[in-house]
Amino acid sequence: MPPRMSLRAITLDCSDVPALAAFYQQATGLEPHPESHAGFAGLTDGNGLLLGFQRVVGYRAPRWPDQGVPQQIHLDFAVDDLDEAEARLLELGAGKPDHQPDENRWRVLTDPAGHPFCLVRG
């Protein structure tokens, strides 16, 4: 039997760590990790999972759906109301690409660093 593995962290590359961490903190309500700094910041859910943000020199934002600069990672967030969640996240600084494969089922947004993520009916 293979050893049991537990997911402990998901880390996103970016050029502005504090700004991206603030966006996701406002979007999710996760708490800042006490050892966060300008080069690496984390948000925690209290159950051991860390959403991290690390500074990368020369970071290039993905261009979804164009794969010239691939999306690198894709996060899905379950929400009760797609329209309400989309409006709130756009106010926080998310972007909304023109290409939306199925707006009735999910919405593709981008965070301030350009990473695409989806809102799905939860």
PDB file of C-alpha atoms in Angstrom:
ATOM      1  CA  MET A   1       0.000   0.000   0.000  1.00  0.00           C
ATOM      2  CA  PRO A   2       1.396   3.438  -0.906  1.00  0.00           C
ATOM      3  CA  PRO A   3       2.089   5.876   1.919  1.00  0.00           C
ATOM      4  CA  ARG A   4      -0.790   8.167   2.790  1.00  0.00           C
ATOM      5  CA  MET A   5      -0.306  11.694   1.543  1.00  0.00           C
ATOM      6  CA  SER A   6      -2.157  14.767   2.799  1.00  0.00           C
ATOM      7  CA  LEU A   7      -2.356  17.994   0.875  1.00  0.00           C
ATOM      8  CA  ARG A   8      -0.895  20.763   3.052  1.00  0.00           C
ATOM      9  CA  ALA A   9      -0.383  23.690   0.696  1.00  0.00           C
ATOM     10  CA  ILE A  10      -1.188  25.157  -2.698  1.00  0.00           C
ATOM     11  CA  THR A  11       1.176  27.945  -3.716  1.00  0.00           C
ATOM     12  CA  LEU A  12       0.681  30.492  -6.471  1.00  0.00           C
ATOM     13  CA  ASP A  13       3.534  32.351  -8.166  1.00  0.00           C
ATOM     14  CA  CYS A  14       3.108  36.114  -8.512  1.00  0.00           C
ATOM     15  CA  SER A  15       4.974  39.404  -8.620  1.00  0.00           C
ATOM     16  CA  ASP A  16       3.143  41.164  -5.749  1.00  0.00           C
ATOM     17  CA  VAL A  17       2.741  38.789  -2.806  1.00  0.00           C
ATOM     18  CA  PRO A  18       0.944  41.139  -0.376  1.00  0.00           C
ATOM     19  CA  ALA A  19      -1.598  42.247  -2.994  1.00  0.00           C
ATOM     20  CA  LEU A  20      -2.471  38.727  -4.121  1.00  0.00           C
ATOM     21  CA  ALA A  21      -2.675  37.443  -0.536  1.00  0.00           C
ATOM     22  CA  ALA A  22      -5.006  40.344   0.350  1.00  0.00           C
ATOM     23  CA  PHE A  23      -7.255  39.561  -2.628  1.00  0.00           C
ATOM     24  CA  TYR A  24      -7.643  35.914  -1.622  1.00  0.00           C
ATOM     25  CA  GLN A  25      -8.045  36.782   2.064  1.00  0.00           C
ATOM     26  CA  GLN A  26     -10.943  39.105   1.221  1.00  0.00           C
ATOM     27  CA  ALA A  27     -12.397  36.583  -1.229  1.00  0.00           C
ATOM     28  CA  THR A  28     -12.226  33.536   1.062  1.00  0.00           C
ATOM     29  CA  GLY A  29     -12.077  34.820   4.633  1.00  0.00           C
ATOM     30  CA  LEU A  30      -8.986  32.679   5.311  1.00  0.00           C
ATOM     31  CA  GLU A  31      -6.629  33.903   8.023  1.00  0.00           C
ATOM     32  CA  PRO A  32      -3.108  35.222   7.300  1.00  0.00           C
ATOM     33  CA  HIS A  33      -0.299  32.905   8.390  1.00  0.00           C
ATOM     34  CA  PRO A  34       1.719  34.660  11.132  1.00  0.00           C
ATOM     35  CA  GLU A  35       5.046  34.139   9.330  1.00  0.00           C
ATOM     36  CA  SER A  36       3.925  35.790   6.082  1.00  0.00           C
ATOM     37  CA  HIS A  37       6.192  38.424   4.548  1.00  0.00           C
ATOM     38  CA  ALA A  38       6.664  40.298   1.264  1.00  0.00           C
ATOM     39  CA  GLY A  39       8.392  37.350  -0.437  1.00  0.00           C
ATOM     40  CA  PHE A  40       6.023  34.629   0.707  1.00  0.00           C
ATOM     41  CA  ALA A  41       2.619  34.831   2.349  1.00  0.00           C
ATOM     42  CA  GLY A  42       0.128  32.214   3.369  1.00  0.00           C
ATOM     43  CA  LEU A  43      -3.529  31.988   4.296  1.00  0.00           C
ATOM     44  CA  THR A  44      -4.832  29.170   6.481  1.00  0.00           C
ATOM     45  CA  ASP A  45      -8.189  27.536   7.036  1.00  0.00           C
ATOM     46  CA  GLY A  46      -7.476  26.312  10.570  1.00  0.00           C
ATOM     47  CA  ASN A  47      -7.431  22.682   9.402  1.00  0.00           C
ATOM     48  CA  GLY A  48      -3.830  22.618   8.208  1.00  0.00           C
ATOM     49  CA  LEU A  49      -4.284  23.675   4.575  1.00  0.00           C
ATOM     50  CA  LEU A  50      -2.228  26.669   3.465  1.00  0.00           C
ATOM     51  CA  LEU A  51      -2.898  28.771   0.377  1.00  0.00           C
ATOM     52  CA  GLY A  52       0.481  30.316  -0.377  1.00  0.00           C
ATOM     53  CA  PHE A  53       1.803  33.116  -2.564  1.00  0.00           C
ATOM     54  CA  GLN A  54       5.440  33.378  -3.568  1.00  0.00           C
ATOM     55  CA  ARG A  55       7.275  36.189  -5.327  1.00  0.00           C
ATOM     56  CA  VAL A  56       8.798  35.210  -8.668  1.00  0.00           C
ATOM     57  CA  VAL A  57      11.163  37.589 -10.428  1.00  0.00           C
ATOM     58  CA  GLY A  58      10.048  38.005 -14.034  1.00  0.00           C
ATOM     59  CA  TYR A  59       6.605  36.528 -13.349  1.00  0.00           C
ATOM     60  CA  ARG A  60       4.434  36.328 -16.474  1.00  0.00           C
ATOM     61  CA  ALA A  61       0.688  36.205 -15.929  1.00  0.00           C
ATOM     62  CA  PRO A  62      -1.235  33.441 -17.676  1.00  0.00           C
ATOM     63  CA  ARG A  63      -3.479  34.423 -20.599  1.00  0.00           C
ATOM     64  CA  TRP A  64      -6.540  32.195 -20.357  1.00  0.00           C
ATOM     65  CA  PRO A  65      -7.739  30.537 -22.565  1.00  0.00           C
ATOM     66  CA  ASP A  66      -4.653  31.209 -24.738  1.00  0.00           C
ATOM     67  CA  GLN A  67      -1.908  28.765 -23.797  1.00  0.00           C
ATOM     68  CA  GLY A  68       0.961  31.024 -24.947  1.00  0.00           C
ATOM     69  CA  VAL A  69       1.503  31.573 -21.217  1.00  0.00           C
ATOM     70  CA  PRO A  70      -0.283  28.563 -19.641  1.00  0.00           C
ATOM     71  CA  GLN A  71      -2.622  28.962 -16.706  1.00  0.00           C
ATOM     72  CA  GLN A  72      -0.155  27.140 -14.384  1.00  0.00           C
ATOM     73  CA  ILE A  73      -2.837  26.283 -11.838  1.00  0.00           C
ATOM     74  CA  HIS A  74      -6.605  26.288 -11.704  1.00  0.00           C
ATOM     75  CA  LEU A  75      -8.687  26.692  -8.553  1.00  0.00           C
ATOM     76  CA  ASP A  76     -12.438  26.071  -8.236  1.00  0.00           C
ATOM     77  CA  PHE A  77     -14.528  27.689  -5.507  1.00  0.00           C
ATOM     78  CA  ALA A  78     -18.059  26.481  -4.729  1.00  0.00           C
ATOM     79  CA  VAL A  79     -20.562  29.320  -4.208  1.00  0.00           C
ATOM     80  CA  ASP A  80     -24.284  29.483  -3.520  1.00  0.00           C
ATOM     81  CA  ASP A  81     -25.016  32.272  -6.010  1.00  0.00           C
ATOM     82  CA  LEU A  82     -22.852  32.696  -9.120  1.00  0.00           C
ATOM     83  CA  ASP A  83     -24.000  36.252  -9.884  1.00  0.00           C
ATOM     84  CA  GLU A  84     -23.500  37.485  -6.334  1.00  0.00           C
ATOM     85  CA  ALA A  85     -20.068  35.874  -5.946  1.00  0.00           C
ATOM     86  CA  GLU A  86     -18.925  37.146  -9.340  1.00  0.00           C
ATOM     87  CA  ALA A  87     -19.986  40.708  -8.540  1.00  0.00           C
ATOM     88  CA  ARG A  88     -18.218  40.636  -5.168  1.00  0.00           C
ATOM     89  CA  LEU A  89     -14.982  39.277  -6.625  1.00  0.00           C
ATOM     90  CA  LEU A  90     -14.985  41.793  -9.471  1.00  0.00           C
ATOM     91  CA  GLU A  91     -15.289  44.550  -6.846  1.00  0.00           C
ATOM     92  CA  LEU A  92     -12.243  43.048  -5.061  1.00  0.00           C
ATOM     93  CA  GLY A  93     -10.168  43.258  -8.239  1.00  0.00           C
ATOM     94  CA  ALA A  94     -10.818  40.015 -10.113  1.00  0.00           C
ATOM     95  CA  GLY A  95     -11.056  40.119 -13.877  1.00  0.00           C
ATOM     96  CA  LYS A  96     -13.542  38.346 -16.142  1.00  0.00           C
ATOM     97  CA  PRO A  97     -12.214  36.972 -19.437  1.00  0.00           C
ATOM     98  CA  ASP A  98     -14.452  37.289 -22.480  1.00  0.00           C
ATOM     99  CA  HIS A  99     -14.317  33.525 -23.062  1.00  0.00           C
ATOM    100  CA  GLN A 100     -16.870  31.852 -20.762  1.00  0.00           C
ATOM    101  CA  PRO A 101     -17.468  28.173 -21.652  1.00  0.00           C
ATOM    102  CA  ASP A 102     -20.754  27.770 -19.720  1.00  0.00           C
ATOM    103  CA  GLU A 103     -21.822  30.806 -17.665  1.00  0.00           C
ATOM    104  CA  ASN A 104     -24.935  29.027 -16.398  1.00  0.00           C
ATOM    105  CA  ARG A 105     -22.832  26.351 -14.661  1.00  0.00           C
ATOM    106  CA  TRP A 106     -19.608  28.170 -13.770  1.00  0.00           C
ATOM    107  CA  ARG A 107     -17.786  31.458 -14.216  1.00  0.00           C
ATOM    108  CA  VAL A 108     -14.145  31.848 -15.119  1.00  0.00           C
ATOM    109  CA  LEU A 109     -12.476  34.797 -13.400  1.00  0.00           C
ATOM    110  CA  THR A 110      -8.851  35.820 -13.013  1.00  0.00           C
ATOM    111  CA  ASP A 111      -7.153  36.954  -9.840  1.00  0.00           C
ATOM    112  CA  PRO A 112      -5.114  40.193  -9.822  1.00  0.00           C
ATOM    113  CA  ALA A 113      -1.983  38.228 -10.847  1.00  0.00           C
ATOM    114  CA  GLY A 114      -3.794  36.703 -13.844  1.00  0.00           C
ATOM    115  CA  HIS A 115      -4.400  33.165 -12.540  1.00  0.00           C
ATOM    116  CA  PRO A 116      -7.734  31.837 -13.787  1.00  0.00           C
ATOM    117  CA  PHE A 117     -10.136  30.343 -11.255  1.00  0.00           C
ATOM    118  CA  CYS A 118     -13.727  29.213 -11.436  1.00  0.00           C
ATOM    119  CA  LEU A 119     -16.823  29.840  -9.410  1.00  0.00           C
ATOM    120  CA  VAL A 120     -19.038  26.758  -9.486  1.00  0.00           C
ATOM    121  CA  ARG A 121     -22.501  26.212  -8.118  1.00  0.00           C
ATOM    122  CA  GLY A 122     -22.054  24.651  -4.691  1.00  0.00           C
TER     123      GLY A 122
END
